[in-house]
mmCIF file of C-alpha atoms and ligand atoms in Angstrom:
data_model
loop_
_atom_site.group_PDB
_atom_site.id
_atom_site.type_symbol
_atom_site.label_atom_id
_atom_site.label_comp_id
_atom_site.label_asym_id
_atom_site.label_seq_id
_atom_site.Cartn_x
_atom_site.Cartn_y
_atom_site.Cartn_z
ATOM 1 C CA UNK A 1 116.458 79.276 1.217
ATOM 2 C CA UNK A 2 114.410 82.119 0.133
ATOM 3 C CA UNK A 3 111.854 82.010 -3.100
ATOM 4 C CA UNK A 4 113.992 84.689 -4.771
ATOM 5 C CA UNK A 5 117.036 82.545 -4.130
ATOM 6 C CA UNK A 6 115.072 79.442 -5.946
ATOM 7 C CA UNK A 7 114.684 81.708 -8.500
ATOM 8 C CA UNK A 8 118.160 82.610 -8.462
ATOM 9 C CA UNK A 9 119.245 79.081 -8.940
ATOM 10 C CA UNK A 10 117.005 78.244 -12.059
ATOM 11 C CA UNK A 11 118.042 80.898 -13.660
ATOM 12 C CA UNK A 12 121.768 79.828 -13.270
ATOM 13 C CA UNK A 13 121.525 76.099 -14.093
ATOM 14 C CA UNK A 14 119.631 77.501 -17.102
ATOM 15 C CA UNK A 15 122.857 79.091 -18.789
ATOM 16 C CA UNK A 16 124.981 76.572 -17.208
ATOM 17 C CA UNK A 17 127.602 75.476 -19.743
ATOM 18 C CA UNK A 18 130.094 73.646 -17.257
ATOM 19 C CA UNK A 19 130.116 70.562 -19.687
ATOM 20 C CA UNK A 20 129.108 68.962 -23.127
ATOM 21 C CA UNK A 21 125.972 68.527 -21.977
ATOM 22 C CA UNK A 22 125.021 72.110 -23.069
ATOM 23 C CA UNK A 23 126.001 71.993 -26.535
ATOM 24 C CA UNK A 24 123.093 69.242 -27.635
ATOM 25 C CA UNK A 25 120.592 70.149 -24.206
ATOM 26 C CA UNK A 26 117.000 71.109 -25.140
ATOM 27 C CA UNK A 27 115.864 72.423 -21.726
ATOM 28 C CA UNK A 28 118.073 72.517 -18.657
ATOM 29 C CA UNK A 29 116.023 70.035 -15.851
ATOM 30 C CA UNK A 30 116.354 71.645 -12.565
ATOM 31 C CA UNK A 31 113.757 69.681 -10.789
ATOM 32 C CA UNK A 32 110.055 69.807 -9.407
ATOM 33 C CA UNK A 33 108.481 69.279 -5.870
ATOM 34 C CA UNK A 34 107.844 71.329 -2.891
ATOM 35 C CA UNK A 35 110.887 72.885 -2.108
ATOM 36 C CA UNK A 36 110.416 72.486 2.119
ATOM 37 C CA UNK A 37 109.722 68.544 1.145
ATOM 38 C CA UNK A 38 111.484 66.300 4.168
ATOM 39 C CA UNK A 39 111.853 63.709 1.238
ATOM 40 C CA UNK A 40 114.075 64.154 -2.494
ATOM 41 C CA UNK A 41 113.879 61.749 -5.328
ATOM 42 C CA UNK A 42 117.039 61.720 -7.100
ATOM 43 C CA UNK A 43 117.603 60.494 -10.450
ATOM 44 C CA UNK A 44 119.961 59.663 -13.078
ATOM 45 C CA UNK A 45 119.498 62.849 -15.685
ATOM 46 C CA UNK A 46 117.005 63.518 -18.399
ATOM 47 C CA UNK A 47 115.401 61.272 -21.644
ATOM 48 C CA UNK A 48 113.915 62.843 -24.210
ATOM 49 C CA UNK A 49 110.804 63.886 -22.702
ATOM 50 C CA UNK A 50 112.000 65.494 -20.046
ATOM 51 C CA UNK A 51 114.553 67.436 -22.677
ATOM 52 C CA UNK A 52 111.794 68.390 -24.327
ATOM 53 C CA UNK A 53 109.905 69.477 -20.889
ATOM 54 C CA UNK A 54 111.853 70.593 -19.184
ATOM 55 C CA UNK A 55 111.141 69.022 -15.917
ATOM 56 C CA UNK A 56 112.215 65.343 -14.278
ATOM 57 C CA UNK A 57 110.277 62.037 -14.573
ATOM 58 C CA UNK A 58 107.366 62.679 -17.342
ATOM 59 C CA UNK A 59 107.969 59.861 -19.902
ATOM 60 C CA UNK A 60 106.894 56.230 -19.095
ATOM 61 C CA UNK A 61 109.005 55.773 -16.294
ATOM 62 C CA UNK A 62 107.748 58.951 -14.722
ATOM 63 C CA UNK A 63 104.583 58.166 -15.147
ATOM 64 C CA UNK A 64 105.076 54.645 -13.472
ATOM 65 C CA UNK A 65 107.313 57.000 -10.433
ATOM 66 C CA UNK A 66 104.150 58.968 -10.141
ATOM 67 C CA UNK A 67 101.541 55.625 -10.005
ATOM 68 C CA UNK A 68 104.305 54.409 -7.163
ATOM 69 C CA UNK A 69 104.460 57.481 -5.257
ATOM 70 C CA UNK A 70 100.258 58.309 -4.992
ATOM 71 C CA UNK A 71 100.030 54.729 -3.818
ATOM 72 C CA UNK A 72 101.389 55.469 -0.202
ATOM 73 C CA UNK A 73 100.309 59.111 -0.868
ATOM 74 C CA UNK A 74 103.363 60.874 -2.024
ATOM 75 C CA UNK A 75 103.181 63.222 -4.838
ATOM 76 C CA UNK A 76 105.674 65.853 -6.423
ATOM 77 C CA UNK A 77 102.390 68.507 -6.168
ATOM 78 C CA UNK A 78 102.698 68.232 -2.561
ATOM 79 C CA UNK A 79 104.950 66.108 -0.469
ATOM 80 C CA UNK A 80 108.362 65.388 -2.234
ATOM 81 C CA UNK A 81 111.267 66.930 -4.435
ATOM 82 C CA UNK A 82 112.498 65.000 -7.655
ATOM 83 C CA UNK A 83 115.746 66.316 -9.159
ATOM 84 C CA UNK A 84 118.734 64.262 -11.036
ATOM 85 C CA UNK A 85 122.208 63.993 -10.690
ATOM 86 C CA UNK A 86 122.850 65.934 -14.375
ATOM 87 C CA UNK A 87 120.625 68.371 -15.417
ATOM 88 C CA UNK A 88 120.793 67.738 -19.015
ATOM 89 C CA UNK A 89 120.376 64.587 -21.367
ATOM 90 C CA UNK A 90 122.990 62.947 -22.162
ATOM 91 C CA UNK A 91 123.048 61.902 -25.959
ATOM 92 C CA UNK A 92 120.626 59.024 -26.337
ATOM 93 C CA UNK A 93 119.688 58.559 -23.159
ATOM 94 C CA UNK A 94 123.529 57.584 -22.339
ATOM 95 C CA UNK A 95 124.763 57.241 -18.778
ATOM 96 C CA UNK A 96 125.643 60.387 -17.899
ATOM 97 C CA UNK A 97 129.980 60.677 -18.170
ATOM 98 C CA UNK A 98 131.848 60.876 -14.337
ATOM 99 C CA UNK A 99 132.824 64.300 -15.562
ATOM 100 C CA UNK A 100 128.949 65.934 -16.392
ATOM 101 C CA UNK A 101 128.237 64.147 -12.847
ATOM 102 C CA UNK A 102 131.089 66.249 -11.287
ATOM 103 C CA UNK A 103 130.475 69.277 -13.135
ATOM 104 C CA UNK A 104 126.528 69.388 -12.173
ATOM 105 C CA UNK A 105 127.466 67.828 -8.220
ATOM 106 C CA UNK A 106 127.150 71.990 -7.414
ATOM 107 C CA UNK A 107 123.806 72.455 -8.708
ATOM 108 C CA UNK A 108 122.470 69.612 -6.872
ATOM 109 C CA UNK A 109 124.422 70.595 -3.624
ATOM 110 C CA UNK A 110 122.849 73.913 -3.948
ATOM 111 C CA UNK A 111 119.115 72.061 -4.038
ATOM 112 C CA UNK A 112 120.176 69.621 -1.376
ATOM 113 C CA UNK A 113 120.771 72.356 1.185
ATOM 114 C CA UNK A 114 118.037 74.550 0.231
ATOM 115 C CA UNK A 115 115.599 71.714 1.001
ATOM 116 C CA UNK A 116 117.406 69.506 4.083
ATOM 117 C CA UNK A 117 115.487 66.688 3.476
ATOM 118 C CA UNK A 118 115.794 63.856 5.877
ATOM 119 C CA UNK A 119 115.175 61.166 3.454
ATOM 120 C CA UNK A 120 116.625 60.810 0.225
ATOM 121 C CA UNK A 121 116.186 58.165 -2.236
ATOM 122 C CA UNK A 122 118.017 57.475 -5.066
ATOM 123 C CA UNK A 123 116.649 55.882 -8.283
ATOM 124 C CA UNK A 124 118.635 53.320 -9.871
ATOM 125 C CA UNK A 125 122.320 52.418 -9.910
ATOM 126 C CA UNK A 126 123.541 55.647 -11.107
ATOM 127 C CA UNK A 127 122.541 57.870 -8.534
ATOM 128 C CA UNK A 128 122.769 55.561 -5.333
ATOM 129 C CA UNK A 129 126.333 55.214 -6.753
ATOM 130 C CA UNK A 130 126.893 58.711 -7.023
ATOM 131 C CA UNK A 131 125.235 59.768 -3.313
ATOM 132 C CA UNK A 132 125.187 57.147 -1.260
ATOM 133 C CA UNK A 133 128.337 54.815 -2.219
ATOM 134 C CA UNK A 134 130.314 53.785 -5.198
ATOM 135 C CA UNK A 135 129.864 50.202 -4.552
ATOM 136 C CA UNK A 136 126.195 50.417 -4.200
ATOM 137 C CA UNK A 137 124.587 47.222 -5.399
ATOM 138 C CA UNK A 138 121.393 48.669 -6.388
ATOM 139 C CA UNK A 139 119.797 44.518 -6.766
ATOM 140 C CA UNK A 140 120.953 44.037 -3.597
ATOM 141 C CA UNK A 141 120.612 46.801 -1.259
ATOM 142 C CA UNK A 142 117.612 48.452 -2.650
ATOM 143 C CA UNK A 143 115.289 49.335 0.373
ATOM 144 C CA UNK A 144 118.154 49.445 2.999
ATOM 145 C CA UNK A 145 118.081 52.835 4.680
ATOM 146 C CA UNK A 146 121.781 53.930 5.183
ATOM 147 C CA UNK A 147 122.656 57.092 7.118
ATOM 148 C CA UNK A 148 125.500 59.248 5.434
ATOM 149 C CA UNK A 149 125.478 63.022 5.596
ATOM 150 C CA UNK A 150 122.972 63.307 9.047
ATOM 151 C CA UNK A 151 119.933 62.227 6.117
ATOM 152 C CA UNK A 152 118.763 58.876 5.417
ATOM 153 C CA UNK A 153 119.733 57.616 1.966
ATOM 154 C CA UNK A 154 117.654 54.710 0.246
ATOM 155 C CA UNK A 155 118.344 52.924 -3.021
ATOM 156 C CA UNK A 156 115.506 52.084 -5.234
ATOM 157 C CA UNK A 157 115.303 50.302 -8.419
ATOM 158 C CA UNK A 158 115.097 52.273 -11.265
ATOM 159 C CA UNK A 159 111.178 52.739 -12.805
ATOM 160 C CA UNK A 160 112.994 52.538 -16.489
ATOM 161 C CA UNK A 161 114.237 49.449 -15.192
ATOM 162 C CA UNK A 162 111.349 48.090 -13.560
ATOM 163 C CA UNK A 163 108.895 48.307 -16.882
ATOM 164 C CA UNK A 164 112.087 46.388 -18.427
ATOM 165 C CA UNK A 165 111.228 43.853 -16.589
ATOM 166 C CA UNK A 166 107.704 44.343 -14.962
ATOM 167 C CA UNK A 167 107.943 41.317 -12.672
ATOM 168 C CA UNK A 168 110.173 43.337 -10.787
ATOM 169 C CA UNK A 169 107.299 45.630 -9.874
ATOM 170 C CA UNK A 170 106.120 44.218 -6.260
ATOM 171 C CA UNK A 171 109.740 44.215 -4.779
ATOM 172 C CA UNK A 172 109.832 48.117 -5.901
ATOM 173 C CA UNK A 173 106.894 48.745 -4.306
ATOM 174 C CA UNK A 174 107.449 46.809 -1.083
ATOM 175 C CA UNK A 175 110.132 49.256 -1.088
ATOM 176 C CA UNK A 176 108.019 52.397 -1.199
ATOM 177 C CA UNK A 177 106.044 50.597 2.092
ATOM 178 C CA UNK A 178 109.348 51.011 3.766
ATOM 179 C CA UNK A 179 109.918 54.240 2.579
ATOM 180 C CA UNK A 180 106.137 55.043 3.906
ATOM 181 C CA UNK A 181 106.916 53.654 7.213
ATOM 182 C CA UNK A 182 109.843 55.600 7.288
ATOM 183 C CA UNK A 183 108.428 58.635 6.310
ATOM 184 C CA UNK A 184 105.698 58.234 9.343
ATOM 185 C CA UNK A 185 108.487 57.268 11.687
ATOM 186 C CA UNK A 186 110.376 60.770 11.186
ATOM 187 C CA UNK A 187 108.738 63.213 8.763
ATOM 188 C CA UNK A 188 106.705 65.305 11.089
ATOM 189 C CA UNK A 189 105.990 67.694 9.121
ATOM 190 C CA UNK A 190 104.657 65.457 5.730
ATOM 191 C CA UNK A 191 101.361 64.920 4.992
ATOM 192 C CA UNK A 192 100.204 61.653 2.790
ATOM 193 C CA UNK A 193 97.812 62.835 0.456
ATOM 194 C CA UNK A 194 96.166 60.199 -1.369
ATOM 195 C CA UNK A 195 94.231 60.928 -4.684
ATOM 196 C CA UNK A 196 90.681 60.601 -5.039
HETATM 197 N N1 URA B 201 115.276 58.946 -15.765
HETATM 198 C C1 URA B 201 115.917 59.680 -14.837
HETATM 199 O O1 URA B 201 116.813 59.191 -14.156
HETATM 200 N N2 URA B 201 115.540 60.952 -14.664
HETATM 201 C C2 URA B 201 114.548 61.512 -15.355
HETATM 202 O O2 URA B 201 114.249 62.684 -15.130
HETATM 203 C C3 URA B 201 113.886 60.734 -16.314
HETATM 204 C C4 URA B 201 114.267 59.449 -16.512
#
């Protein structure tokens, strides 16, 4: 997909008023990354900060994504695409309604196919739900890698979720090893870039 059609594509989702979502929205959340990423990080939908932001992942639980993601040199400034399944907060940090997830599903289509990744992961219960499998059973499958689609899917626990309950926090990561592994298995064209 071209720049202009990126573009094209903000600018839509940004007058988007398919559902109730609108009416209390601060910022519409699109997403972040580098739109030719062979990996996508998909979320639930936005909190407060990211209302207020405008962009995914930059409260606590971003900032614990982020810590996660330099640590086998993944980054949304270079290698990766974050986005979520609704593009604006539901009402106290709610889960988002089956009816907001349908009415955003074409925005996140649309970003989906732009990029092609080969790897997606999904953060939390929500989202592996919604992409991967209605049954998902996030405590249980998290770190599987399940084909659907011609990509790789991967449930992850939630970061909100791990700093809920922080001694959760080395069977997330040993999940981003496998994602690593993964990545240097089949992502040709990624670089790891570690920070300094
Ligand atoms: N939780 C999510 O699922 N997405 C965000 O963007 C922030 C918190």
């Amino acid at each position: 997909m071209a720049v202009t059609d990126w573009k094209a594509l903000f600018a839509a989702c940004g007058e988007c008023r398919r559902c109730d979502l609108a009416n209390t929205r601060h910022n519409v959340v699109v997403g972040v990354g580098n739109p030719q990423a062979e990996i996508m990080f998909i979320g639930e939908g936005p909190g407060e900060n990211e209302d207020l932001k405008g962009e995914p992942f930059v409260g606590r639980a971003g900032k614990l994504l982020d810590q996660m993601l330099a640590a086998v040199g993944l980054s949304r400034q270079h290698n990766i695409y974050i986005a979520n399944i609704v593009k604006c907060r539901p009402p106290k940090n709610r889960d988002p309604l089956p009816e907001e997830q349908a009415a955003c599903t074409p925005w996140l289509m649309q970003q989906i196919e732009a990029i092609n990744p080969k790897i997606i992961v999904c953060l939390g219960r929500i989202a592996a739900c919604y992409m991967i499998d209605p049954d998902f059973k996030v405590m249980k499958q998290h770190g599987e890698f399940i084909e659907k689609d011609g990509r790789l899917m991967m449930g992850m626990l939630h970061p909100a979720a791990i700093l809920r309950n922080p001694n959760q926090r080395s069977v997330a990561f040993a999940d981003f090893v496998t994602l690593r592994d993964k990545i240097a298995e089949i992502c040709t064209h990624t670089e790891l870039v570690f920070p300094e």
